[in-house]
mmCIF file of C-alpha atoms in Angstrom:
data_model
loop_
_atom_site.group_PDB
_atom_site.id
_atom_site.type_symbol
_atom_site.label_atom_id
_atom_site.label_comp_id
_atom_site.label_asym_id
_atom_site.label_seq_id
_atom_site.Cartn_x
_atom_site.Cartn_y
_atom_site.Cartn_z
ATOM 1 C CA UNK A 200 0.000 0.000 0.000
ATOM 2 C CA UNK A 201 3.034 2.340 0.999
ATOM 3 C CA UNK A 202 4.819 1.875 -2.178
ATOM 4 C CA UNK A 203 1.550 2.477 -4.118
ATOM 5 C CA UNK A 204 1.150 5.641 -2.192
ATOM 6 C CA UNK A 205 4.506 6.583 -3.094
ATOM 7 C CA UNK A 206 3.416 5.287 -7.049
ATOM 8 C CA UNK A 207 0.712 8.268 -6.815
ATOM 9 C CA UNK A 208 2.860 10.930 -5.931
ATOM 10 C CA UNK A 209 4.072 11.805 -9.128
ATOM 11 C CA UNK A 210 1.153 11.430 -10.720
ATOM 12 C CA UNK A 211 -0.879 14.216 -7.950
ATOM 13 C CA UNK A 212 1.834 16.182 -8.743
ATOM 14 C CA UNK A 213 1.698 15.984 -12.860
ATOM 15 C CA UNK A 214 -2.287 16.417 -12.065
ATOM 16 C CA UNK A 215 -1.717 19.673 -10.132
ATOM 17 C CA UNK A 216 0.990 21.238 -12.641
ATOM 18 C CA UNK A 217 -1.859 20.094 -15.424
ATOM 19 C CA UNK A 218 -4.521 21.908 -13.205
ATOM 20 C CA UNK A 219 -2.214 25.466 -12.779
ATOM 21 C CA UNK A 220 -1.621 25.314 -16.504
ATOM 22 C CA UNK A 221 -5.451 25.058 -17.230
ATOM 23 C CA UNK A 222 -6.230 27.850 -14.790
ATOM 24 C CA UNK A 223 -3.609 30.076 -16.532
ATOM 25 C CA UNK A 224 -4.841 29.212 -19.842
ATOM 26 C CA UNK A 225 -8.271 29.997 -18.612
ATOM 27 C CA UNK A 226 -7.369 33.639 -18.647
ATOM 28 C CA UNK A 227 -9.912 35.884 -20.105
ATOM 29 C CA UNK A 228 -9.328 37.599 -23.332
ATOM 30 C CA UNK A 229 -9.853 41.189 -23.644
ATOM 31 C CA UNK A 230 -11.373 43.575 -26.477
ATOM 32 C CA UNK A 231 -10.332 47.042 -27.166
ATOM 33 C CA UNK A 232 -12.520 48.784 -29.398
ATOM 34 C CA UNK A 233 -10.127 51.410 -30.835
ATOM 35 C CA UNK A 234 -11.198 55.033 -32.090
ATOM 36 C CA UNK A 235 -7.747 55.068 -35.192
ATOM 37 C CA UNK A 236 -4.791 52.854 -34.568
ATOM 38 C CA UNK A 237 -1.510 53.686 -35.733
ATOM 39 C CA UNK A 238 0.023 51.238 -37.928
ATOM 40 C CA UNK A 239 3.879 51.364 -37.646
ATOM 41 C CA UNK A 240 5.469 49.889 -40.063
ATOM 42 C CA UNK A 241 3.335 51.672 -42.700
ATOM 43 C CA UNK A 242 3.703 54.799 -41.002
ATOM 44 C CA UNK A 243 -0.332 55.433 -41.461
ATOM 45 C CA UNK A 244 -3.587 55.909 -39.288
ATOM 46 C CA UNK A 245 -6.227 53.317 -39.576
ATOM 47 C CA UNK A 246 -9.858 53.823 -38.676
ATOM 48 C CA UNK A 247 -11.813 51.488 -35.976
ATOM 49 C CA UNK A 248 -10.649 48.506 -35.027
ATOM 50 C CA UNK A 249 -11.410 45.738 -32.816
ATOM 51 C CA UNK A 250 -8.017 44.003 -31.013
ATOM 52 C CA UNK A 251 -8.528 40.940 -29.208
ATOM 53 C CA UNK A 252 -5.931 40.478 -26.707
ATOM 54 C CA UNK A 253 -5.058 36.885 -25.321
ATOM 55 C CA UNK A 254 -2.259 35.513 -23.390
ATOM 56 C CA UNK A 255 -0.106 38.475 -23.457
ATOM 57 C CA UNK A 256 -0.724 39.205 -27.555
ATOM 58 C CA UNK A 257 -2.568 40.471 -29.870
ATOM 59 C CA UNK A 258 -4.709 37.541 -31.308
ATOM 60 C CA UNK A 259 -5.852 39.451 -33.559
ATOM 61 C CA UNK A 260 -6.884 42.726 -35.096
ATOM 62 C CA UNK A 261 -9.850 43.840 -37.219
ATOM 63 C CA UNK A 262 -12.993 45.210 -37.612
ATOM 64 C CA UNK A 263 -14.821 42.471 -37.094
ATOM 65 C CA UNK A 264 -13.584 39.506 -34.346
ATOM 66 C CA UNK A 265 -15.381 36.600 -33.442
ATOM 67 C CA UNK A 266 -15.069 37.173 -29.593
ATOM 68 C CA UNK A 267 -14.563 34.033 -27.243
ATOM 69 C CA UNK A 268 -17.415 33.519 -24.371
ATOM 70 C CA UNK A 269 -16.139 35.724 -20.818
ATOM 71 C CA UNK A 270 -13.950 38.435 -22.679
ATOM 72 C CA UNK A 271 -13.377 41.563 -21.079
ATOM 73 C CA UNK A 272 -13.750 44.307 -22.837
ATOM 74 C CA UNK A 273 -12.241 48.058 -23.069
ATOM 75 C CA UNK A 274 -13.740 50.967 -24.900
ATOM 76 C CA UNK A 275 -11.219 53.033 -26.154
ATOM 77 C CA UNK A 276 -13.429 54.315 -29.213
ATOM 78 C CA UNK A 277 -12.796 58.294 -27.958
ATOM 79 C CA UNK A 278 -9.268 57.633 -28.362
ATOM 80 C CA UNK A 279 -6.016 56.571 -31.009
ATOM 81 C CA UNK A 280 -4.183 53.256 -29.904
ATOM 82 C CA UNK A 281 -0.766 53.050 -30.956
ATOM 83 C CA UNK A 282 2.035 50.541 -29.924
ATOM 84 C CA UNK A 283 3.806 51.398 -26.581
ATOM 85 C CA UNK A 284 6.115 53.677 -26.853
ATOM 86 C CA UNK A 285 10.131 52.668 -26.608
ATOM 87 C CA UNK A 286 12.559 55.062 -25.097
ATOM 88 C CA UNK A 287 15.698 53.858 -26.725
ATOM 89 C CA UNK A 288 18.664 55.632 -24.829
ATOM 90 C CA UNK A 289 17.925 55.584 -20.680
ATOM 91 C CA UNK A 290 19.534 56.329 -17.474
ATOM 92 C CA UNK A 291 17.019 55.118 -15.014
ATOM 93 C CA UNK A 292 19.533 54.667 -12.059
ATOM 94 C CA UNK A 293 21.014 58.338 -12.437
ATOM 95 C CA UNK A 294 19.317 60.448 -9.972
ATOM 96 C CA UNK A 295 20.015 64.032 -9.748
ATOM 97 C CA UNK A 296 18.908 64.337 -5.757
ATOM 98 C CA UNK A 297 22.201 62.416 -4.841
ATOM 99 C CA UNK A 298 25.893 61.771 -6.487
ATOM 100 C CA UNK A 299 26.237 58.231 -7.981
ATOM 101 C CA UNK A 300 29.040 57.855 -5.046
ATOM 102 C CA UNK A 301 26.649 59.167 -2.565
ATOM 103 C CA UNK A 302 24.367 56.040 -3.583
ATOM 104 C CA UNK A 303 24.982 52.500 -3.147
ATOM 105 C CA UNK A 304 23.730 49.855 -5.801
ATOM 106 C CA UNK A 305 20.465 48.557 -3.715
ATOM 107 C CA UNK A 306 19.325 52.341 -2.839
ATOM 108 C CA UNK A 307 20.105 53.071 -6.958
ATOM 109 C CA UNK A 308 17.954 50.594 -8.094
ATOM 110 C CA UNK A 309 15.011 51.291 -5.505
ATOM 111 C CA UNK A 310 15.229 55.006 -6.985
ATOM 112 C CA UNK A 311 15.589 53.362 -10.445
ATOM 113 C CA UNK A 312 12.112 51.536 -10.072
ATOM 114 C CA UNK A 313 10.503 54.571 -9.857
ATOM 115 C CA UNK A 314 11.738 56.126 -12.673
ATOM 116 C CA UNK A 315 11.022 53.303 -14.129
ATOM 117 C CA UNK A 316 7.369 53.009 -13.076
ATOM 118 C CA UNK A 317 6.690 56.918 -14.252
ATOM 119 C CA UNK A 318 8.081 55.706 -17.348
ATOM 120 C CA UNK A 319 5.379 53.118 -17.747
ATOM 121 C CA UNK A 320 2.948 55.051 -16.856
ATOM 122 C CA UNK A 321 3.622 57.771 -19.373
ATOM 123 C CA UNK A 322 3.387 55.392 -22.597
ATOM 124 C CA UNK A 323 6.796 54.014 -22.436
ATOM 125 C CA UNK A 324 6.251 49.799 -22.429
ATOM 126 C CA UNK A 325 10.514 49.275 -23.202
ATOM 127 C CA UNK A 326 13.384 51.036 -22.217
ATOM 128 C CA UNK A 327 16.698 50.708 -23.232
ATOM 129 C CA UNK A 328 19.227 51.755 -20.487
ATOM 130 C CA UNK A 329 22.802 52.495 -21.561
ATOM 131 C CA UNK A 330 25.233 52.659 -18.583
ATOM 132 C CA UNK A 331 25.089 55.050 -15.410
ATOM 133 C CA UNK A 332 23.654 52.107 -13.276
ATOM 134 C CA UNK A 333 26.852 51.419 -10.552
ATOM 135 C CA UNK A 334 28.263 47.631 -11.429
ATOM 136 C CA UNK A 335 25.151 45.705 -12.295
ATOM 137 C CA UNK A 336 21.972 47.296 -10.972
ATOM 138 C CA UNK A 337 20.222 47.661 -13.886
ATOM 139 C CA UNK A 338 20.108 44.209 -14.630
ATOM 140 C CA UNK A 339 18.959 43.638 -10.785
ATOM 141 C CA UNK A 340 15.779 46.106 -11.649
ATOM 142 C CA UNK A 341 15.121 44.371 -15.143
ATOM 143 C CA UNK A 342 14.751 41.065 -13.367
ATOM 144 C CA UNK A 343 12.364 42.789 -10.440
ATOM 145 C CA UNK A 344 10.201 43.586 -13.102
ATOM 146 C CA UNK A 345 10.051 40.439 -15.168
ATOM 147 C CA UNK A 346 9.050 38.949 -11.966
ATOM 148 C CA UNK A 347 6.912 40.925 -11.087
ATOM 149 C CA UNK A 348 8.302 42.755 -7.513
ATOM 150 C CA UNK A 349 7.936 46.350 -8.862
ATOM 151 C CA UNK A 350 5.794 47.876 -12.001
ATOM 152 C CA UNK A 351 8.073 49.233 -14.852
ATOM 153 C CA UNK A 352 8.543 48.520 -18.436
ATOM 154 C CA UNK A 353 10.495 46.274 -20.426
ATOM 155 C CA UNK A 354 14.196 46.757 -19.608
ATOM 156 C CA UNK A 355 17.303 45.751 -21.890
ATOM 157 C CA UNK A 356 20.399 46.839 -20.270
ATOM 158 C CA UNK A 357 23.901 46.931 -20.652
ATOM 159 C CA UNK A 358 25.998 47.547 -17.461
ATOM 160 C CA UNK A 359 28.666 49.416 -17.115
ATOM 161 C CA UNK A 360 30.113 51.166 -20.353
ATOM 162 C CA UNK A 361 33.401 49.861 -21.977
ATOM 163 C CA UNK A 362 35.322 53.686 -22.047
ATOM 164 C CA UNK A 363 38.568 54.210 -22.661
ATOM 165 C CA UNK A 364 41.174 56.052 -20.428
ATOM 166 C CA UNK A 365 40.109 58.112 -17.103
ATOM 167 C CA UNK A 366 36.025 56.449 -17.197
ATOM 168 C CA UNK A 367 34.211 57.737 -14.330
ATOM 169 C CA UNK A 368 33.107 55.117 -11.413
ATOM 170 C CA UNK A 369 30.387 54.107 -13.631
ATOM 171 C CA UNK A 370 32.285 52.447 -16.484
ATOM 172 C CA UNK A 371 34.603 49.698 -17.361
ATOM 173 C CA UNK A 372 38.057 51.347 -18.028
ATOM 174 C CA UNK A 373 38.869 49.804 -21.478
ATOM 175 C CA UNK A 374 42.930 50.311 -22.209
ATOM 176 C CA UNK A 375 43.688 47.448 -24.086
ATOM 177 C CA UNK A 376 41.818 44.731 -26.789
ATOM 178 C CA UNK A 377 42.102 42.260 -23.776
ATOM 179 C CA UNK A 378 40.260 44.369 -21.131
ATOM 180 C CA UNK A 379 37.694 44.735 -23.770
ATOM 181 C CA UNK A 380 37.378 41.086 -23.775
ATOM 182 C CA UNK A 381 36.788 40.367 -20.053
ATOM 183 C CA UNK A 382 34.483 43.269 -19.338
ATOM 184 C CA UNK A 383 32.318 41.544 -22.761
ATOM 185 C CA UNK A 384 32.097 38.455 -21.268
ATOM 186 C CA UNK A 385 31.932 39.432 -17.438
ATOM 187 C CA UNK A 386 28.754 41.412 -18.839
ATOM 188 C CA UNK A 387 27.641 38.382 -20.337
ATOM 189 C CA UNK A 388 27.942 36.291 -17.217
ATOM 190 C CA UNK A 389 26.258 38.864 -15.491
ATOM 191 C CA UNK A 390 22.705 38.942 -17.698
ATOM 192 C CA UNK A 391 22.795 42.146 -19.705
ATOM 193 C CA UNK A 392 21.181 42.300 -22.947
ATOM 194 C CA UNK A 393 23.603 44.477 -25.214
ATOM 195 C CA UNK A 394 26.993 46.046 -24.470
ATOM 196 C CA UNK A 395 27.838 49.637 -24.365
ATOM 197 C CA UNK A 396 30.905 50.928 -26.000
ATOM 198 C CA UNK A 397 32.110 54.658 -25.771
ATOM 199 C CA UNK A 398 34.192 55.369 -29.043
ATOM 200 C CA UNK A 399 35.595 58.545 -27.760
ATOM 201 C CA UNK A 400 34.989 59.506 -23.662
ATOM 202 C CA UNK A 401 36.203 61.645 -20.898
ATOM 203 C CA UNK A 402 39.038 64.124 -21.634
ATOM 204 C CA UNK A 403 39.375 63.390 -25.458
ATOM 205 C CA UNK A 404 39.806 59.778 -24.786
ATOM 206 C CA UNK A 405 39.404 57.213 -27.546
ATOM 207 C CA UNK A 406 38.860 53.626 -27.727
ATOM 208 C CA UNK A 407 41.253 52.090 -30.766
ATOM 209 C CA UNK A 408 39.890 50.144 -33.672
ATOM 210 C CA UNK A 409 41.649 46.851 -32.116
ATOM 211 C CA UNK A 410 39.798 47.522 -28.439
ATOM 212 C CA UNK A 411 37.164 47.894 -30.023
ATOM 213 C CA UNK A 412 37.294 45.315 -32.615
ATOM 214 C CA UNK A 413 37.756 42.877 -29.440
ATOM 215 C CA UNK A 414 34.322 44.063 -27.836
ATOM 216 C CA UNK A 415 32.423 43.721 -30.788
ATOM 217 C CA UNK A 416 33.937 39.647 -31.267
ATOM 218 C CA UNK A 417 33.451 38.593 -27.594
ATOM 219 C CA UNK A 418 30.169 40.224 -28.166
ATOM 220 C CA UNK A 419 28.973 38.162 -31.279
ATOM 221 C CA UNK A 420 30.448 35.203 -29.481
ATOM 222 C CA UNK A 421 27.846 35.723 -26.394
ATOM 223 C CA UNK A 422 24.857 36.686 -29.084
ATOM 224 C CA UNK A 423 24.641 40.346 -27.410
ATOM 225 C CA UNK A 424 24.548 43.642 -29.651
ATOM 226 C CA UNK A 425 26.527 46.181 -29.300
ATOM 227 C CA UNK A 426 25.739 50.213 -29.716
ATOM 228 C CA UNK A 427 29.016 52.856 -29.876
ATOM 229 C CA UNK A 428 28.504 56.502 -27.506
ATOM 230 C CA UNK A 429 30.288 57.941 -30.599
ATOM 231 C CA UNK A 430 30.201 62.300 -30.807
ATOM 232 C CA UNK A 431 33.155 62.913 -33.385
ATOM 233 C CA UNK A 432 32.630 61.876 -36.922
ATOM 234 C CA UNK A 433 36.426 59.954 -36.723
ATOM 235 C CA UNK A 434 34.994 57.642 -33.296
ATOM 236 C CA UNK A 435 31.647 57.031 -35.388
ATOM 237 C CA UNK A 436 33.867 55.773 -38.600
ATOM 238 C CA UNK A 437 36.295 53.884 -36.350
ATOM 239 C CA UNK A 438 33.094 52.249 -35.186
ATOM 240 C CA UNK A 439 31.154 51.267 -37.960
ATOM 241 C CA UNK A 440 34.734 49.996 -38.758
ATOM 242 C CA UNK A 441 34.504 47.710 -36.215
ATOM 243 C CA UNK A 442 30.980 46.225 -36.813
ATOM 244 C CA UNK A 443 28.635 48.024 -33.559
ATOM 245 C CA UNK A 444 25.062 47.153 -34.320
ATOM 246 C CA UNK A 445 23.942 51.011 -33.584
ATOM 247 C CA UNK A 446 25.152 54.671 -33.116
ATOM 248 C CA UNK A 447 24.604 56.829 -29.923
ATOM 249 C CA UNK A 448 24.337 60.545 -30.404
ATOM 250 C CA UNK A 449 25.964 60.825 -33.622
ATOM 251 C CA UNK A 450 25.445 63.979 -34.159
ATOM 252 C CA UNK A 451 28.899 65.128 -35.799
ATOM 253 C CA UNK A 452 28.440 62.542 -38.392
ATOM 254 C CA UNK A 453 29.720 64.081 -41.895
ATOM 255 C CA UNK A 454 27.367 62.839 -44.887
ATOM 256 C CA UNK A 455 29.430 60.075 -46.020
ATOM 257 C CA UNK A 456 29.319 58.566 -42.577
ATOM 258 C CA UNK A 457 25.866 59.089 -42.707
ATOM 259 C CA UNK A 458 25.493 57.619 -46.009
ATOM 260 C CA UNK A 459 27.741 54.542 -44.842
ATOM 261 C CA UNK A 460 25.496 53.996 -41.853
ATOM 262 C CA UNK A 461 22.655 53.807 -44.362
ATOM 263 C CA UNK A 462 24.826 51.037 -46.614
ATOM 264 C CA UNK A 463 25.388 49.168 -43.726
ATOM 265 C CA UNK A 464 21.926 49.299 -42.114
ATOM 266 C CA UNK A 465 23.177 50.865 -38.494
ATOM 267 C CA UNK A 466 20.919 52.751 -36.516
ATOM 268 C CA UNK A 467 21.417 55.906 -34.573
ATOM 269 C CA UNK A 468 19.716 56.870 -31.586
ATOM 270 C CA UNK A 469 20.423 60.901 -32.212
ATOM 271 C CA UNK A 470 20.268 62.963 -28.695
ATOM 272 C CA UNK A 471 21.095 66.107 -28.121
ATOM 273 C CA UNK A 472 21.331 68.847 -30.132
ATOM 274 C CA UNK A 473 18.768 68.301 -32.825
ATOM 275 C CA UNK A 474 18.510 70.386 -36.250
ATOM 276 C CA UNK A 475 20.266 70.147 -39.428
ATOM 277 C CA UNK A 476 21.959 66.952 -39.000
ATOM 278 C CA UNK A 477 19.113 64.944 -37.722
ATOM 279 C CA UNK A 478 17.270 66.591 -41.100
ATOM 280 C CA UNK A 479 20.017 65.309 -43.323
ATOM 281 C CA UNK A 480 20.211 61.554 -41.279
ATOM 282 C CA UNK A 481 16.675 61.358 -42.282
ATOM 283 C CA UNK A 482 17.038 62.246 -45.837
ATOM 284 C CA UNK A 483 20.511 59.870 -46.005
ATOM 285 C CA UNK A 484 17.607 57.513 -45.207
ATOM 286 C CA UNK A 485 19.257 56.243 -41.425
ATOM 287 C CA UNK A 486 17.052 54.846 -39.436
ATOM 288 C CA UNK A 487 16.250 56.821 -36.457
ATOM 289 C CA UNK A 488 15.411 55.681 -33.231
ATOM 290 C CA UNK A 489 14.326 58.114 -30.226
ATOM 291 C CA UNK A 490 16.082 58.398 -26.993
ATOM 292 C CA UNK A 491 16.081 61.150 -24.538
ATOM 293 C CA UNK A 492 19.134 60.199 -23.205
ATOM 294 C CA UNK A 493 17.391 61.647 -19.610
ATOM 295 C CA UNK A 494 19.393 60.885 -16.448
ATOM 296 C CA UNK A 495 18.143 64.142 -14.248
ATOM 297 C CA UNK A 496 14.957 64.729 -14.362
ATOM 298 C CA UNK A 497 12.108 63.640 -12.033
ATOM 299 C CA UNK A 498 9.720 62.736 -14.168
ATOM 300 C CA UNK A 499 11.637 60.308 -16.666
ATOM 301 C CA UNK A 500 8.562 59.604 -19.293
ATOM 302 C CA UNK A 501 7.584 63.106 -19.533
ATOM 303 C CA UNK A 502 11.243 64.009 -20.273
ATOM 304 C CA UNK A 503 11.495 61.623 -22.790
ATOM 305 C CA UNK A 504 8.260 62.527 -24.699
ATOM 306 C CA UNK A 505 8.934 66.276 -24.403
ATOM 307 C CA UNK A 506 12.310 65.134 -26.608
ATOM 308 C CA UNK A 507 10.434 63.603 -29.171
ATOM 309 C CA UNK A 508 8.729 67.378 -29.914
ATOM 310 C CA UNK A 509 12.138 68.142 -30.141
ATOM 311 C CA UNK A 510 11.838 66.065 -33.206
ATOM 312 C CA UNK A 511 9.325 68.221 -34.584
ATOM 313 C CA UNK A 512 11.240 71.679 -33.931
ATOM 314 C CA UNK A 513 13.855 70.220 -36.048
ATOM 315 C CA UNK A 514 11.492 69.584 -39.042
ATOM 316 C CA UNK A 515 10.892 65.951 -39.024
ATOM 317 C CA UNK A 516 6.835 64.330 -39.753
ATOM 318 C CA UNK A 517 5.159 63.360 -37.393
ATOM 319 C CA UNK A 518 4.886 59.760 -38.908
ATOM 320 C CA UNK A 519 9.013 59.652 -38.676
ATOM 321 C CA UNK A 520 8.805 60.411 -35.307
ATOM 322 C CA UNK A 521 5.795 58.016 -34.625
ATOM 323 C CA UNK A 522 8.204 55.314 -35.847
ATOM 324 C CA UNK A 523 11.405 56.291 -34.254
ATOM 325 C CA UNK A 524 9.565 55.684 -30.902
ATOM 326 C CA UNK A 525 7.784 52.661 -32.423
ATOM 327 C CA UNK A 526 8.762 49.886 -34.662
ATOM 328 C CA UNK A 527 12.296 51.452 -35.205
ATOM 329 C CA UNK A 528 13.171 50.696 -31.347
ATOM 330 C CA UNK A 529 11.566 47.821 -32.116
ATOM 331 C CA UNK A 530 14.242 47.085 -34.785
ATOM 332 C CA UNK A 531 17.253 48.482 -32.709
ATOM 333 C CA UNK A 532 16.556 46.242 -29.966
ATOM 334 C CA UNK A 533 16.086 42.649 -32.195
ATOM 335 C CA UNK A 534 12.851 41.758 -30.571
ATOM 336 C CA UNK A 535 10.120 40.544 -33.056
ATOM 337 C CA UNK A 536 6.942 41.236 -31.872
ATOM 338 C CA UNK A 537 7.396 45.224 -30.313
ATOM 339 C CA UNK A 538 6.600 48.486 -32.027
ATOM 340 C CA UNK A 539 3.754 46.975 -33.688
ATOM 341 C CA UNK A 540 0.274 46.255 -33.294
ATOM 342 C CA UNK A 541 -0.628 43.171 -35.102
ATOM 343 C CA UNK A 542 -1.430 39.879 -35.017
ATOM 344 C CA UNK A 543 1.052 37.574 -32.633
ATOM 345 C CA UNK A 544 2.593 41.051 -31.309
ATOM 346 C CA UNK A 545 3.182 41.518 -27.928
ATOM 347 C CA UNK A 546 -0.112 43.059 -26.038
ATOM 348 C CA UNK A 547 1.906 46.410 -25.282
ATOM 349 C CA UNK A 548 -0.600 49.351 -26.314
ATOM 350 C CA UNK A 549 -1.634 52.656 -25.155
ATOM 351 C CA UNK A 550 -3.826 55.050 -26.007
ATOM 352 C CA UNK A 551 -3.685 59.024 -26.222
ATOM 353 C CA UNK A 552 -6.286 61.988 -26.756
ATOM 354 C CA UNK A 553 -5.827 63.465 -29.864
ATOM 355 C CA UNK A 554 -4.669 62.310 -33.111
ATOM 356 C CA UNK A 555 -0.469 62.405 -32.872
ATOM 357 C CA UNK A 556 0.071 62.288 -36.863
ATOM 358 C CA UNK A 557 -1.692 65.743 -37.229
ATOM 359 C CA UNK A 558 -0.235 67.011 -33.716
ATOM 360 C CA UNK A 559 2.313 64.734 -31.654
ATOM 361 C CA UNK A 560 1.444 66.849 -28.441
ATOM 362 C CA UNK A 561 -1.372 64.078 -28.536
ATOM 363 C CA UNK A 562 1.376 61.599 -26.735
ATOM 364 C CA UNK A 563 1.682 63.863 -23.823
ATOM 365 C CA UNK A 564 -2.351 62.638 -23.100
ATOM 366 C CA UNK A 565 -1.905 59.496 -22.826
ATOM 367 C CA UNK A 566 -5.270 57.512 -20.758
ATOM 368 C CA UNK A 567 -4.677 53.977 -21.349
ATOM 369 C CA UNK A 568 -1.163 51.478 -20.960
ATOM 370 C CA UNK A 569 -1.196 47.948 -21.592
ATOM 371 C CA UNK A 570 2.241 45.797 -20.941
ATOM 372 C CA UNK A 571 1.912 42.006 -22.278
ATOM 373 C CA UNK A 572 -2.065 42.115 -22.225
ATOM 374 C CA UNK A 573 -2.026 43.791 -18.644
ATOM 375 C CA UNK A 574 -3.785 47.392 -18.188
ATOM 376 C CA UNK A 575 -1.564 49.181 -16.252
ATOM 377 C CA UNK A 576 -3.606 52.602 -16.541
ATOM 378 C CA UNK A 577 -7.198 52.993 -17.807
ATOM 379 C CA UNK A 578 -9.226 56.163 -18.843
ATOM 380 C CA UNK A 579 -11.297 57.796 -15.796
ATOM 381 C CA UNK A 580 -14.643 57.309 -16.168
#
C-alpha cells in the first residue's frame, strides 16, 4: 500500500501542474474597441478597429472579431491606440537628488524603479538603459520587473560602459583589446542584454579600432549587440569599422558617414542637439530611433516625450517620429513582436487623446497602458 502511495505521488503532482496550466490558460481575453490605430510599419492611421488580446498578444486585429465567451472588454473608441512607446537611450539609475558615489547599488535601483514606473505610466512599455547604473543594478531592476516585484517597463540593459582612459566610477576602463574582452564576457555572465561601448569619452579619450574590434567579437560570441557613444565623426567611422550594431548621439556625423550607416543598415539613436543633421540623417535615409538620453529629471517619461517634440522643432513628420519611438526601437533592440500592433505582437498598447500624426502633443495625453495584455492605466470614467 506504501509503495503504491509513493506510485501516486508523481502522478498528484503531474495532475496539479496540469490543473495550474489550465487555470492560466483559462485567462480571459480582452477587447479594445479602438477610435484610429496607428500602424507602424506603414507609417499610417487606420480607422476602428477591434483588437482581441489573449495571453499576453494580440490575437488578432480587425474590424470584425469573433469574440470568445467571458472576454473583457475596453472601450477606447474616444481615443487613437498606438504601440507602446520605446525610449531607446535611458539612465534610469542616475538620480540628480544624490551623487552616484553618494548612492549605493540597492538604494540606486530602488530610486531606479521609480523612474522606471513613471516611465510606464507615461506610454513608455521598453526602455533601453545604456550605462550610469553602478556595477550591475540595472540588470537587478530588469529582473524585479520580469518577476513581477515592482511595475516598470520592459528593460534591456547593458551595465557598465566599456570607455577608454580616465572612465568615471560608472564604467569599465577599457585600455587594451584584452580588457575589452573580459568586461564583454563578465557582462555576459552577469545577464545584460547588449553592451555599451564609448568610441571617444572623458578628456578626449578614444577607444582604438583593435579595443574595439575585441568588444564587438566577444560580443557576437555571447549573441549580445553592441551600440558605440560615438560624438566625433572619426569615433563614429572607427566604429562602424569595427561592426557596432547602432550609433549613440551621432550627431557630428559628416554625410558620407551618414550615407555609410545607411549602406550598412546601423541605426542611430540621435540625442542632443537636434537640427540640421538629424534633417540630413533622415534624408541619407538612417534609421532613427528616439532616446532622450534623460538621467536628471524627475519625471523620466515626460522628459522623454517632451524630446520627441524636439523632433518636430527640427522639421521631421510626425509619422518619422511616430516610428522612431515605435517599430524602429523595435528594430534596434532585435525583438520581433514590439513596435507593432498586429497579429502575434506583444499586447503592449496605449492610447492618447488626440490624433499624434496631425499634432504629436497628442502623446503627452496618454489615458490607457497595456504591458503584455495587462492594463496598467485605464481612462477615468
Amino acid at each position: 500500500m506504501r509503495a503504491r502511495c509513493k506510485a501516486l505521488l508523481p502522478l498528484a503532482a503531474l495532475a496539479g501542474a496540469l490543473l495550474s496550466a489550465t487555470v492560466a490558460a483559462a485567462e480571459p481575453a480582452t477587447l479594445i474597441y479602438a477610435g484610429r490605430v496607428f500602424d507602424s510599419e506603414g507609417g499610417r492611421m487606420l480607422g476602428p478597429r477591434l483588437i482581441l488580446v489573449q495571453d499576453g498578444r494580440i490575437a488578432e486585429i480587425g474590424t470584425a472579431i469573433a469574440v470568445p465567451p467571458g472576454t473583457r472588454r475596453i472601450d477606447l473608441r474616444a481615443y487613437t491606440v498606438l504601440p507602446g512607446l520605446i525610449e531607446s537611450h535611458a539612465h534610469l539609475l542616475m538620480d540628480a537628488s544624490a551623487p552616484p558615489a553618494a548612492a549605493g547599488e540597492s538604494l540606486r535601483a530602488l530610486r531606479g524603479a521609480g523612474h522606471a514606473r513613471r516611465y510606464l505610466e507615461a506610454g513608455y512599455t521598453s526602455v533601453r538603459n545604456l550605462g550610469k547604473a553602478g556595477r550591475y543594478a540595472d540588470v537587478a531592476l530588469k529582473r524585479a520587473i520580469e518577476e513581477g516585484s515592482v511595475p516598470g517597463p520592459r528593460l534591456f540593459v547593458s551595465g557598465p560602459a566599456l570607455a577608454p582612459g580616465a572612465a568615471g566610477g560608472d564604467e569599465r576602463n577599457v585600455r587594451r583589446a584584452d580588457d575589452a574582452r573580459a568586461a564583454v564576457r563578465e557582462h555576459a555572465r552577469e545577464g545584460v542584454d547588449l553592451i555599451r561601448i564609448d568610441a571617444n569619452g572623458v578628456d578626449e579619450a578614444t577607444m582604438s579600432l583593435e579595443e574595439m574590434q575585441a568588444a564587438v567579437g566577444e560580443a557576437r560570441a555571447a549573441k549580445l549587440k553592441v551600440t558605440a557613444y560615438a560624438t566625433s565623426d572619426a569615433a563614429i567611422a572607427r566604429a562602424l569599422e569595427a561592426g557596432v550594431d547602432a550609433i549613440e548621439h551621432g550627431e557630428a556625423a559628416s554625410n558620407d558617414t551618414l550615407h555609410r550607416m545607411r549602406q550598412e543598415s546601423v541605426p542611430m539613436v540621435p540625442l542632443q542637439p537636434f537640427g540640421e543633421r538629424l534633417r540630413q540623417a533622415r534624408a541619407a535615409g538612417v534609421t532613427l530611433a528616439a532616446g532622450s538620453d534623460a538621467g536628471a529629471q524627475p519625471q523620466r517619461g515626460d522628459a522623454a516625450r517632451r524630446a520627441l517634440l524636439a523632433w518636430v522643432e527640427a522639421g521631421l513628420a510626425p509619422r518619422d517620429i511616430l516610428q522612431a519611438a515605435t517599430i524602429n526601437g523595435a528594430r534596434l533592440l532585435g525583438v520581433p513582436g514590439l513596435g507593432v500592433i498586429e497579429a502575434g505582437a506583444h499586447a503592449d498598447i496605449i492610447a492618447v487623446q488626440g490624433d499624434p500624426m496631425v499634432d504629436l502633443e497628442a502623446l503627452t495625453r496618454v489615458v490607457f497602458v497595456m504591458k503584455g495584455g495587462q492594463p496598467v492605466r485605464a481612462p477615468t470614467p
